[in-house]
PDB file of C-alpha atoms and ligand atoms in Angstrom:
ATOM      1  CA  MET A   1      72.962 124.666 135.126  1.00 27.00           C
ATOM      2  CA  TYR A   2      74.784 126.190 132.158  1.00 33.00           C
ATOM      3  CA  GLU A   3      75.120 129.795 133.690  1.00 36.00           C
ATOM      4  CA  GLY A   4      76.299 128.129 136.902  1.00 36.00           C
ATOM      5  CA  TRP A   5      78.972 126.478 135.294  1.00 40.00           C
ATOM      6  CA  LYS A   6      80.244 129.503 133.623  1.00 39.00           C
ATOM      7  CA  ARG A   7      80.436 131.487 137.025  1.00 36.00           C
ATOM      8  CA  PHE A   8      82.249 128.572 138.442  1.00 38.00           C
ATOM      9  CA  LEU A   9      84.886 128.481 135.700  1.00 40.00           C
ATOM     10  CA  ARG A  10      85.213 132.299 136.120  1.00 37.00           C
ATOM     11  CA  ARG A  11      85.690 131.981 139.874  1.00 35.00           C
ATOM     12  CA  SER A  12      88.135 128.901 139.414  1.00 38.00           C
ATOM     13  CA  ARG A  13      90.077 130.921 137.122  1.00 37.00           C
ATOM     14  CA  ARG A  14      90.485 134.024 139.410  1.00 36.00           C
ATOM     15  CA  SER A  15      91.300 131.720 142.600  1.00 36.00           C
ATOM     16  CA  LYS A  16      93.870 129.790 140.497  1.00 37.00           C
ATOM     17  CA  GLU A  17      92.234 126.616 142.164  1.00 38.00           C
ATOM     18  CA  PRO A  18      94.543 123.663 141.214  1.00 37.00           C
ATOM     19  CA  GLN A  19      92.850 121.771 138.025  1.00 36.00           C
ATOM     20  CA  ASP A  20      92.302 118.616 139.957  1.00 37.00           C
ATOM     21  CA  THR A  21      89.601 120.259 141.819  1.00 37.00           C
ATOM     22  CA  LEU A  22      87.552 120.846 138.953  1.00 42.00           C
ATOM     23  CA  PRO A  23      84.813 118.390 138.252  1.00 44.00           C
ATOM     24  CA  ALA A  24      85.351 116.066 135.440  1.00 45.00           C
ATOM     25  CA  ALA A  25      82.229 116.868 133.610  1.00 48.00           C
ATOM     26  CA  ALA A  26      79.773 119.679 133.741  1.00 50.00           C
ATOM     27  CA  PRO A  27      76.165 118.396 132.954  1.00 46.00           C
ATOM     28  CA  GLY A  28      74.729 120.478 130.125  1.00 49.00           C
ATOM     29  CA  LEU A  29      77.926 121.419 128.254  1.00 87.00           C
ATOM     30  CA  ARG A  30      78.247 118.013 127.076  1.00 92.00           C
ATOM     31  CA  ARG A  31      76.622 116.174 123.897  1.00 93.00           C
ATOM     32  CA  VAL A  32      76.343 112.409 123.404  1.00 94.00           C
ATOM     33  CA  ALA A  33      75.084 110.788 120.493  1.00 94.00           C
ATOM     34  CA  ALA A  34      74.898 107.040 120.910  1.00 93.00           C
ATOM     35  CA  PRO A  35      72.726 105.975 117.404  1.00 90.00           C
ATOM     36  CA  HIS A  36      73.588 102.350 118.190  1.00 90.00           C
ATOM     37  CA  ALA A  37      76.024  99.781 120.069  1.00 91.00           C
ATOM     38  CA  GLY A  38      78.760 100.430 117.879  1.00 94.00           C
ATOM     39  CA  LEU A  39      78.992 104.149 117.349  1.00 96.00           C
ATOM     40  CA  CYS A  40      79.118 106.973 119.858  1.00 96.00           C
ATOM     41  CA  ALA A  41      80.098 110.458 119.822  1.00 97.00           C
ATOM     42  CA  VAL A  42      80.823 112.974 122.696  1.00 97.00           C
ATOM     43  CA  THR A  43      81.510 116.753 122.738  1.00 97.00           C
ATOM     44  CA  ASP A  44      82.412 118.616 125.651  1.00 96.00           C
ATOM     45  CA  PHE A  45      83.164 122.488 126.216  1.00 94.00           C
ATOM     46  CA  GLY A  46      86.219 121.526 128.142  1.00 94.00           C
ATOM     47  CA  LEU A  47      87.223 123.500 131.211  1.00 93.00           C
ATOM     48  CA  GLY A  48      88.149 126.936 129.700  1.00 91.00           C
ATOM     49  CA  ARG A  49      85.777 127.671 127.061  1.00 90.00           C
ATOM     50  CA  ASP A  50      81.993 128.954 127.366  1.00 89.00           C
ATOM     51  CA  HIS A  51      80.913 127.570 123.805  1.00 90.00           C
ATOM     52  CA  ASN A  52      81.697 124.900 121.750  1.00 95.00           C
ATOM     53  CA  GLU A  53      83.292 125.513 118.313  1.00 96.00           C
ATOM     54  CA  ASP A  54      83.867 121.638 117.640  1.00 97.00           C
ATOM     55  CA  ALA A  55      81.300 119.841 115.377  1.00 97.00           C
ATOM     56  CA  PHE A  56      80.703 116.072 114.536  1.00 97.00           C
ATOM     57  CA  TYR A  57      78.473 114.284 111.998  1.00 96.00           C
ATOM     58  CA  LEU A  58      77.411 110.547 112.188  1.00 95.00           C
ATOM     59  CA  SER A  59      75.636 109.125 108.921  1.00 90.00           C
ATOM     60  CA  ASP A  60      72.461 106.919 109.337  1.00 84.00           C
ATOM     61  CA  GLY A  61      74.337 104.220 107.380  1.00 83.00           C
ATOM     62  CA  ASP A  62      77.371 104.412 109.508  1.00 79.00           C
ATOM     63  CA  ASP A  63      79.506 105.102 106.200  1.00 89.00           C
ATOM     64  CA  LEU A  64      80.496 108.581 106.962  1.00 94.00           C
ATOM     65  CA  ILE A  65      82.002 110.107 110.183  1.00 97.00           C
ATOM     66  CA  ILE A  66      82.973 113.574 110.399  1.00 98.00           C
ATOM     67  CA  VAL A  67      84.852 115.781 113.256  1.00 98.00           C
ATOM     68  CA  ALA A  68      85.620 119.434 112.881  1.00 98.00           C
ATOM     69  CA  ASP A  69      87.191 122.190 115.012  1.00 98.00           C
ATOM     70  CA  GLY A  70      86.280 125.549 114.084  1.00 97.00           C
ATOM     71  CA  MET A  71      88.394 128.954 114.678  1.00 95.00           C
ATOM     72  CA  GLY A  72      87.314 132.521 114.161  1.00 91.00           C
ATOM     73  CA  GLY A  73      85.843 135.476 116.226  1.00 82.00           C
ATOM     74  CA  HIS A  74      82.421 136.283 117.215  1.00 82.00           C
ATOM     75  CA  ARG A  75      81.715 132.495 117.370  1.00 86.00           C
ATOM     76  CA  ALA A  76      82.547 132.227 113.507  1.00 95.00           C
ATOM     77  CA  GLY A  77      84.438 129.060 114.503  1.00 95.00           C
ATOM     78  CA  GLU A  78      80.906 127.431 114.990  1.00 95.00           C
ATOM     79  CA  VAL A  79      79.878 128.545 111.609  1.00 96.00           C
ATOM     80  CA  ALA A  80      82.714 127.282 109.896  1.00 97.00           C
ATOM     81  CA  SER A  81      82.676 123.952 111.310  1.00 97.00           C
ATOM     82  CA  GLU A  82      78.972 123.424 110.802  1.00 96.00           C
ATOM     83  CA  LEU A  83      79.380 124.679 107.290  1.00 96.00           C
ATOM     84  CA  ALA A  84      81.986 122.705 106.329  1.00 97.00           C
ATOM     85  CA  ILE A  85      80.191 119.468 107.839  1.00 97.00           C
ATOM     86  CA  ALA A  86      77.009 120.479 105.773  1.00 96.00           C
ATOM     87  CA  ALA A  87      78.949 120.891 102.696  1.00 97.00           C
ATOM     88  CA  THR A  88      80.724 117.668 102.863  1.00 96.00           C
ATOM     89  CA  PHE A  89      78.018 115.366 103.501  1.00 92.00           C
ATOM     90  CA  SER A  90      75.785 116.918 100.822  1.00 92.00           C
ATOM     91  CA  PHE A  91      78.785 116.459  98.397  1.00 95.00           C
ATOM     92  CA  LEU A  92      79.010 112.878  99.489  1.00 93.00           C
ATOM     93  CA  LYS A  93      75.720 112.082  99.488  1.00 87.00           C
ATOM     94  CA  ALA A  94      75.368 112.010  96.041  1.00 83.00           C
ATOM     95  CA  ARG A  95      78.413 109.882  95.526  1.00 82.00           C
ATOM     96  CA  ASP A  96      78.245 106.385  96.921  1.00 73.00           C
ATOM     97  CA  GLY A  97      81.361 105.139  98.148  1.00 65.00           C
ATOM     98  CA  ALA A  98      80.536 101.308  97.946  1.00 69.00           C
ATOM     99  CA  GLY A  99      82.053  99.507  95.006  1.00 74.00           C
ATOM    100  CA  GLN A 100      84.572 102.007  93.921  1.00 83.00           C
ATOM    101  CA  ASP A 101      88.233 101.421  93.938  1.00 90.00           C
ATOM    102  CA  GLU A 102      90.994 103.118  96.293  1.00 91.00           C
ATOM    103  CA  ASP A 103      91.871 105.537  93.706  1.00 93.00           C
ATOM    104  CA  ALA A 104      88.271 106.843  93.331  1.00 93.00           C
ATOM    105  CA  SER A 105      87.733 106.819  97.016  1.00 92.00           C
ATOM    106  CA  ARG A 106      90.783 109.054  97.397  1.00 94.00           C
ATOM    107  CA  ARG A 107      89.718 111.349  94.685  1.00 95.00           C
ATOM    108  CA  THR A 108      85.849 111.627  96.134  1.00 95.00           C
ATOM    109  CA  LEU A 109      87.111 112.777  99.481  1.00 96.00           C
ATOM    110  CA  VAL A 110      89.584 115.027  98.399  1.00 97.00           C
ATOM    111  CA  ASP A 111      87.217 116.716  96.121  1.00 97.00           C
ATOM    112  CA  ALA A 112      84.704 116.810  98.978  1.00 97.00           C
ATOM    113  CA  LEU A 113      87.268 118.812 101.395  1.00 98.00           C
ATOM    114  CA  GLU A 114      88.231 121.143  98.456  1.00 98.00           C
ATOM    115  CA  ASN A 115      84.286 121.677  97.924  1.00 97.00           C
ATOM    116  CA  ALA A 116      83.920 122.316 101.755  1.00 98.00           C
ATOM    117  CA  HIS A 117      87.147 124.637 101.625  1.00 98.00           C
ATOM    118  CA  GLN A 118      85.382 126.756  98.975  1.00 97.00           C
ATOM    119  CA  ALA A 119      82.008 127.060 100.829  1.00 97.00           C
ATOM    120  CA  VAL A 120      83.750 128.383 103.900  1.00 97.00           C
ATOM    121  CA  VAL A 121      85.834 130.712 102.141  1.00 96.00           C
ATOM    122  CA  ARG A 122      82.605 132.013  99.914  1.00 96.00           C
ATOM    123  CA  ALA A 123      80.710 132.452 103.224  1.00 95.00           C
ATOM    124  CA  ALA A 124      83.627 134.300 105.129  1.00 94.00           C
ATOM    125  CA  LEU A 125      83.695 136.734 101.925  1.00 93.00           C
ATOM    126  CA  GLY A 126      80.086 137.432 102.196  1.00 91.00           C
ATOM    127  CA  HIS A 127      79.722 138.312 106.069  1.00 92.00           C
ATOM    128  CA  ASP A 128      82.082 140.706 107.659  1.00 92.00           C
ATOM    129  CA  GLU A 129      81.898 139.306 111.074  1.00 93.00           C
ATOM    130  CA  TRP A 130      83.000 135.672 109.698  1.00 94.00           C
ATOM    131  CA  SER A 131      86.312 137.024 107.965  1.00 93.00           C
ATOM    132  CA  GLY A 132      88.896 134.755 108.796  1.00 93.00           C
ATOM    133  CA  MET A 133      87.063 131.911 110.191  1.00 96.00           C
ATOM    134  CA  GLY A 134      88.189 128.192 109.340  1.00 97.00           C
ATOM    135  CA  THR A 135      88.161 124.760 110.663  1.00 98.00           C
ATOM    136  CA  THR A 136      90.329 121.789 110.963  1.00 98.00           C
ATOM    137  CA  PHE A 137      88.398 118.871 109.457  1.00 98.00           C
ATOM    138  CA  ILE A 138      88.448 114.979 109.098  1.00 98.00           C
ATOM    139  CA  ALA A 139      86.074 113.093 107.163  1.00 98.00           C
ATOM    140  CA  ALA A 140      86.023 109.170 107.678  1.00 97.00           C
ATOM    141  CA  ARG A 141      84.348 106.876 104.970  1.00 95.00           C
ATOM    142  CA  ILE A 142      83.533 103.093 105.852  1.00 94.00           C
ATOM    143  CA  GLU A 143      83.242 101.467 102.594  1.00 91.00           C
ATOM    144  CA  GLY A 144      83.140  97.629 103.079  1.00 91.00           C
ATOM    145  CA  ASP A 145      86.143  96.765 105.135  1.00 93.00           C
ATOM    146  CA  ARG A 146      87.905  99.627 103.847  1.00 94.00           C
ATOM    147  CA  LEU A 147      88.431 102.906 106.040  1.00 97.00           C
ATOM    148  CA  CYS A 148      89.282 106.076 104.063  1.00 97.00           C
ATOM    149  CA  THR A 149      89.785 109.367 105.977  1.00 98.00           C
ATOM    150  CA  CYS A 150      90.654 112.436 104.583  1.00 98.00           C
ATOM    151  CA  HIS A 151      91.741 115.346 106.741  1.00 98.00           C
ATOM    152  CA  VAL A 152      93.192 118.838 107.058  1.00 98.00           C
ATOM    153  CA  GLY A 153      94.806 120.242 110.236  1.00 97.00           C
ATOM    154  CA  ASP A 154      95.588 118.613 113.682  1.00 97.00           C
ATOM    155  CA  VAL A 155      92.194 116.409 114.162  1.00 98.00           C
ATOM    156  CA  ARG A 156      93.042 112.732 114.185  1.00 98.00           C
ATOM    157  CA  CYS A 157      92.056 109.441 113.299  1.00 98.00           C
ATOM    158  CA  TYR A 158      93.205 106.679 115.471  1.00 98.00           C
ATOM    159  CA  LEU A 159      92.653 102.849 114.900  1.00 98.00           C
ATOM    160  CA  LYS A 160      92.737 100.324 117.606  1.00 97.00           C
ATOM    161  CA  THR A 161      93.386  96.650 116.474  1.00 96.00           C
ATOM    162  CA  ARG A 162      94.469  93.474 118.187  1.00 94.00           C
ATOM    163  CA  ASP A 163      97.967  94.763 117.629  1.00 94.00           C
ATOM    164  CA  GLY A 164      97.580  97.920 119.488  1.00 95.00           C
ATOM    165  CA  LEU A 165      96.796 101.575 118.840  1.00 96.00           C
ATOM    166  CA  GLU A 166      98.026 103.318 115.496  1.00 97.00           C
ATOM    167  CA  GLN A 167      97.859 106.983 114.755  1.00 97.00           C
ATOM    168  CA  VAL A 168      96.551 106.853 111.134  1.00 98.00           C
ATOM    169  CA  THR A 169      96.439 110.487 110.381  1.00 98.00           C
ATOM    170  CA  THR A 170      99.722 113.233 110.529  1.00 96.00           C
ATOM    171  CA  ASP A 171      98.927 116.468 112.164  1.00 97.00           C
ATOM    172  CA  HIS A 172      99.401 119.361 109.420  1.00 97.00           C
ATOM    173  CA  SER A 173     101.097 121.543 111.927  1.00 96.00           C
ATOM    174  CA  VAL A 174     104.561 123.462 112.714  1.00 96.00           C
ATOM    175  CA  VAL A 175     105.662 121.287 115.327  1.00 96.00           C
ATOM    176  CA  GLU A 176     104.965 117.950 113.377  1.00 95.00           C
ATOM    177  CA  GLU A 177     107.013 119.630 110.486  1.00 94.00           C
ATOM    178  CA  TRP A 178     109.932 120.073 112.863  1.00 95.00           C
ATOM    179  CA  VAL A 179     109.687 116.381 114.304  1.00 94.00           C
ATOM    180  CA  ARG A 180     109.480 115.031 110.642  1.00 93.00           C
ATOM    181  CA  ARG A 181     112.983 117.150 109.911  1.00 95.00           C
ATOM    182  CA  GLY A 182     114.112 115.760 113.199  1.00 95.00           C
ATOM    183  CA  GLU A 183     114.526 119.233 114.663  1.00 94.00           C
ATOM    184  CA  LEU A 184     112.157 118.069 117.650  1.00 93.00           C
ATOM    185  CA  SER A 185     111.164 114.999 119.531  1.00 92.00           C
ATOM    186  CA  ARG A 186     107.897 113.848 120.033  1.00 87.00           C
ATOM    187  CA  GLU A 187     107.785 114.761 123.740  1.00 86.00           C
ATOM    188  CA  GLU A 188     109.157 118.156 123.060  1.00 90.00           C
ATOM    189  CA  ALA A 189     106.679 118.696 120.340  1.00 90.00           C
ATOM    190  CA  ARG A 190     103.601 117.783 122.862  1.00 85.00           C
ATOM    191  CA  VAL A 191     104.899 120.900 125.042  1.00 87.00           C
ATOM    192  CA  HIS A 192     106.118 123.522 122.637  1.00 93.00           C
ATOM    193  CA  PRO A 193     104.593 126.787 122.810  1.00 93.00           C
ATOM    194  CA  GLN A 194     103.975 126.596 119.011  1.00 93.00           C
ATOM    195  CA  ARG A 195     102.013 123.262 119.527  1.00 91.00           C
ATOM    196  CA  HIS A 196      98.783 124.715 118.402  1.00 90.00           C
ATOM    197  CA  GLU A 197     100.017 126.150 115.325  1.00 94.00           C
ATOM    198  CA  ILE A 198      98.348 124.425 112.322  1.00 95.00           C
ATOM    199  CA  THR A 199      99.807 124.524 108.760  1.00 96.00           C
ATOM    200  CA  GLN A 200      96.487 124.495 106.832  1.00 96.00           C
ATOM    201  CA  ALA A 201      92.818 124.732 107.666  1.00 97.00           C
ATOM    202  CA  LEU A 202      89.343 124.610 105.609  1.00 97.00           C
ATOM    203  CA  GLY A 203      88.312 128.111 104.668  1.00 96.00           C
ATOM    204  CA  LYS A 204      91.608 129.856 105.937  1.00 91.00           C
ATOM    205  CA  SER A 205      94.709 128.645 103.668  1.00 85.00           C
ATOM    206  CA  THR A 206      94.961 129.987 100.295  1.00 87.00           C
ATOM    207  CA  ARG A 207      95.662 126.392  99.044  1.00 92.00           C
ATOM    208  CA  ILE A 208      94.562 123.597 101.056  1.00 96.00           C
ATOM    209  CA  ARG A 209      95.932 119.882 100.489  1.00 97.00           C
ATOM    210  CA  PRO A 210      93.884 117.124 102.187  1.00 98.00           C
ATOM    211  CA  GLU A 211      95.604 114.005 103.025  1.00 98.00           C
ATOM    212  CA  VAL A 212      94.135 110.714 102.549  1.00 98.00           C
ATOM    213  CA  SER A 213      94.763 107.582 104.438  1.00 98.00           C
ATOM    214  CA  ILE A 214      93.273 103.825 103.808  1.00 97.00           C
ATOM    215  CA  ARG A 215      93.585 101.028 106.228  1.00 97.00           C
ATOM    216  CA  THR A 216      91.604  97.602 105.973  1.00 97.00           C
ATOM    217  CA  LEU A 217      89.242  96.792 109.104  1.00 97.00           C
ATOM    218  CA  GLU A 218      88.832  93.653 110.732  1.00 97.00           C
ATOM    219  CA  PRO A 219      85.881  92.795 112.924  1.00 97.00           C
ATOM    220  CA  GLY A 220      86.487  94.467 116.517  1.00 96.00           C
ATOM    221  CA  ASP A 221      88.761  97.214 115.253  1.00 97.00           C
ATOM    222  CA  GLN A 222      87.645 100.525 116.877  1.00 97.00           C
ATOM    223  CA  VAL A 223      88.024 103.786 114.832  1.00 98.00           C
ATOM    224  CA  VAL A 224      88.460 106.989 116.930  1.00 98.00           C
ATOM    225  CA  LEU A 225      88.335 110.520 115.294  1.00 98.00           C
ATOM    226  CA  CYS A 226      89.050 113.460 117.705  1.00 98.00           C
ATOM    227  CA  SER A 227      89.864 117.174 118.059  1.00 98.00           C
ATOM    228  CA  ASP A 228      93.300 118.479 119.455  1.00 96.00           C
ATOM    229  CA  GLY A 229      91.174 118.912 122.670  1.00 96.00           C
ATOM    230  CA  LEU A 230      91.587 115.215 123.458  1.00 97.00           C
ATOM    231  CA  THR A 231      95.282 114.994 122.075  1.00 95.00           C
ATOM    232  CA  GLN A 232      96.530 118.163 123.343  1.00 93.00           C
ATOM    233  CA  PRO A 233      96.372 116.894 127.252  1.00 94.00           C
ATOM    234  CA  LEU A 234      96.652 113.258 126.300  1.00 95.00           C
ATOM    235  CA  ASP A 235      99.709 111.787 124.854  1.00 92.00           C
ATOM    236  CA  ASP A 236      99.407 108.329 122.805  1.00 91.00           C
ATOM    237  CA  ARG A 237     100.419 106.149 125.788  1.00 93.00           C
ATOM    238  CA  GLN A 238      97.425 107.698 128.050  1.00 96.00           C
ATOM    239  CA  LEU A 239      95.285 107.419 124.943  1.00 96.00           C
ATOM    240  CA  ALA A 240      96.027 103.662 124.603  1.00 96.00           C
ATOM    241  CA  SER A 241      95.843 102.580 127.980  1.00 96.00           C
ATOM    242  CA  SER A 242      92.201 104.662 128.566  1.00 96.00           C
ATOM    243  CA  MET A 243      91.068 102.501 125.440  1.00 95.00           C
ATOM    244  CA  ASP A 244      92.525  99.223 126.791  1.00 95.00           C
ATOM    245  CA  GLU A 245      90.135  99.497 130.011  1.00 96.00           C
ATOM    246  CA  GLY A 246      87.296  98.359 127.262  1.00 91.00           C
ATOM    247  CA  GLY A 247      83.771  98.343 127.811  1.00 94.00           C
ATOM    248  CA  THR A 248      81.265  99.891 125.027  1.00 95.00           C
ATOM    249  CA  VAL A 249      82.237 102.347 122.596  1.00 96.00           C
ATOM    250  CA  GLU A 250      80.166 104.663 124.535  1.00 96.00           C
ATOM    251  CA  ASP A 251      82.284 103.949 127.632  1.00 96.00           C
ATOM    252  CA  VAL A 252      85.113 104.392 125.615  1.00 97.00           C
ATOM    253  CA  ALA A 253      84.229 107.846 124.368  1.00 97.00           C
ATOM    254  CA  LEU A 254      83.097 109.183 127.614  1.00 97.00           C
ATOM    255  CA  ARG A 255      86.353 107.863 129.461  1.00 97.00           C
ATOM    256  CA  LEU A 256      88.618 109.508 126.828  1.00 97.00           C
ATOM    257  CA  VAL A 257      86.881 112.953 127.198  1.00 97.00           C
ATOM    258  CA  ASP A 258      86.740 112.581 130.846  1.00 96.00           C
ATOM    259  CA  ARG A 259      90.529 111.910 130.890  1.00 96.00           C
ATOM    260  CA  ALA A 260      91.035 114.746 128.951  1.00 96.00           C
ATOM    261  CA  LEU A 261      89.472 117.121 131.328  1.00 95.00           C
ATOM    262  CA  GLU A 262      91.103 115.571 134.284  1.00 94.00           C
ATOM    263  CA  ALA A 263      94.239 116.327 132.778  1.00 95.00           C
ATOM    264  CA  GLY A 264      93.132 119.982 132.550  1.00 93.00           C
ATOM    265  CA  GLY A 265      91.882 120.021 129.503  1.00 94.00           C
ATOM    266  CA  GLU A 266      91.010 123.784 128.334  1.00 92.00           C
ATOM    267  CA  ASP A 267      89.634 123.431 124.795  1.00 94.00           C
ATOM    268  CA  ASN A 268      86.570 122.001 123.452  1.00 96.00           C
ATOM    269  CA  VAL A 269      87.046 118.161 123.145  1.00 97.00           C
ATOM    270  CA  THR A 270      85.415 116.001 120.493  1.00 98.00           C
ATOM    271  CA  VAL A 271      85.738 112.112 120.278  1.00 98.00           C
ATOM    272  CA  VAL A 272      83.917 109.732 117.922  1.00 98.00           C
ATOM    273  CA  VAL A 273      84.524 105.843 118.424  1.00 98.00           C
ATOM    274  CA  TYR A 274      83.226 103.392 115.937  1.00 97.00           C
ATOM    275  CA  GLU A 275      83.595  99.740 116.205  1.00 97.00           C
ATOM    276  CA  TYR A 276      83.643  97.687 112.991  1.00 96.00           C
ATOM    277  CA  ARG A 277      81.842  94.677 112.732  1.00 91.00           C
ATOM    278  CA  ALA A 278      81.193  91.841 110.526  1.00 79.00           C
ATOM    279  CA  GLU A 279      78.706  92.448 107.689  1.00 69.00           C
ATOM    280  CA  GLY A 280      75.905  90.218 109.385  1.00 57.00           C
ATOM    281  CA  GLU A 281      76.429  91.727 112.739  1.00 60.00           C
ATOM    282  CA  GLN A 282      76.135  95.007 111.342  1.00 51.00           C
ATOM    283  CA  ASP A 283      72.603  94.561 110.361  1.00 46.00           C
ATOM    284  CA  SER A 284      71.208  92.980 113.324  1.00 44.00           C
ATOM    285  CA  ARG A 285      72.432  95.653 115.753  1.00 47.00           C
ATOM    286  CA  ALA A 286      69.506  97.289 117.376  1.00 47.00           C
ATOM    287  CA  ARG A 287      68.970 100.742 116.644  1.00 45.00           C
ATOM    288  CA  ARG A 288      68.290 103.322 119.377  1.00 43.00           C
ATOM    289  CA  SER A 289      66.928 106.670 118.441  1.00 37.00           C
TER     290      SER A 289
HETATM  291 MN1   MN B 301      90.403 122.710 119.387  1.00 57.13          MN
END
């Protein structure tokens, strides 16, 4: 199945078939993790890649979710994203987020990303074939009803509440800087040739400046973490309408990935959807393995 799909991609590229003739999903190139009814992660190769440098992590207690989008030659991107995730969860495992105040939460997450950055830098220094590897990165911690995210690069967090869909994070990208300075409109930024240029990544930048965002969650709120493979092909309006179609978190996550591919998404695409429940409800949820 896997080899067949790669041949199909090569053939369709050569013949320049319109993108809407490509199947929305290629079985075998997609991985779905749904540990229980309130959490689902989907990662897909995308229509133009023969390997996946995105990675995600879901902790057992739902208190930590990570999405990373690696980059680097000779598949070093896969090493960078997996390595940064491993460094972060082992760093945070030793530091329980529950009960700490907002400032402590901020500091802990920034320290965790600094630590992951150093881990990727050190690994790259030790292996010639990994030189220049890096990863964009977002870690979200759920501490009671507090959502705490920390990111570097253009991976994003969205929060869907009764009031609508809010983009929680700001991209660390060249076009985002221009939008902020009023030199480019949001719509111009989406199609700009430099839209893929990020201003910082773990392992790549000399210095990183991880950015923390904090929100208070209400039962029923949905948190989405995603790589740019979702948000390059889809704008916020398309994301919001896809989410409004409802269903389980698994339905939502799969639908978002499908929409990115239907829109011609070439890049690896990763989406995690988490639904916040009231405390009692959280505990009574049946776990699937
Ligand atoms: Mn990407």
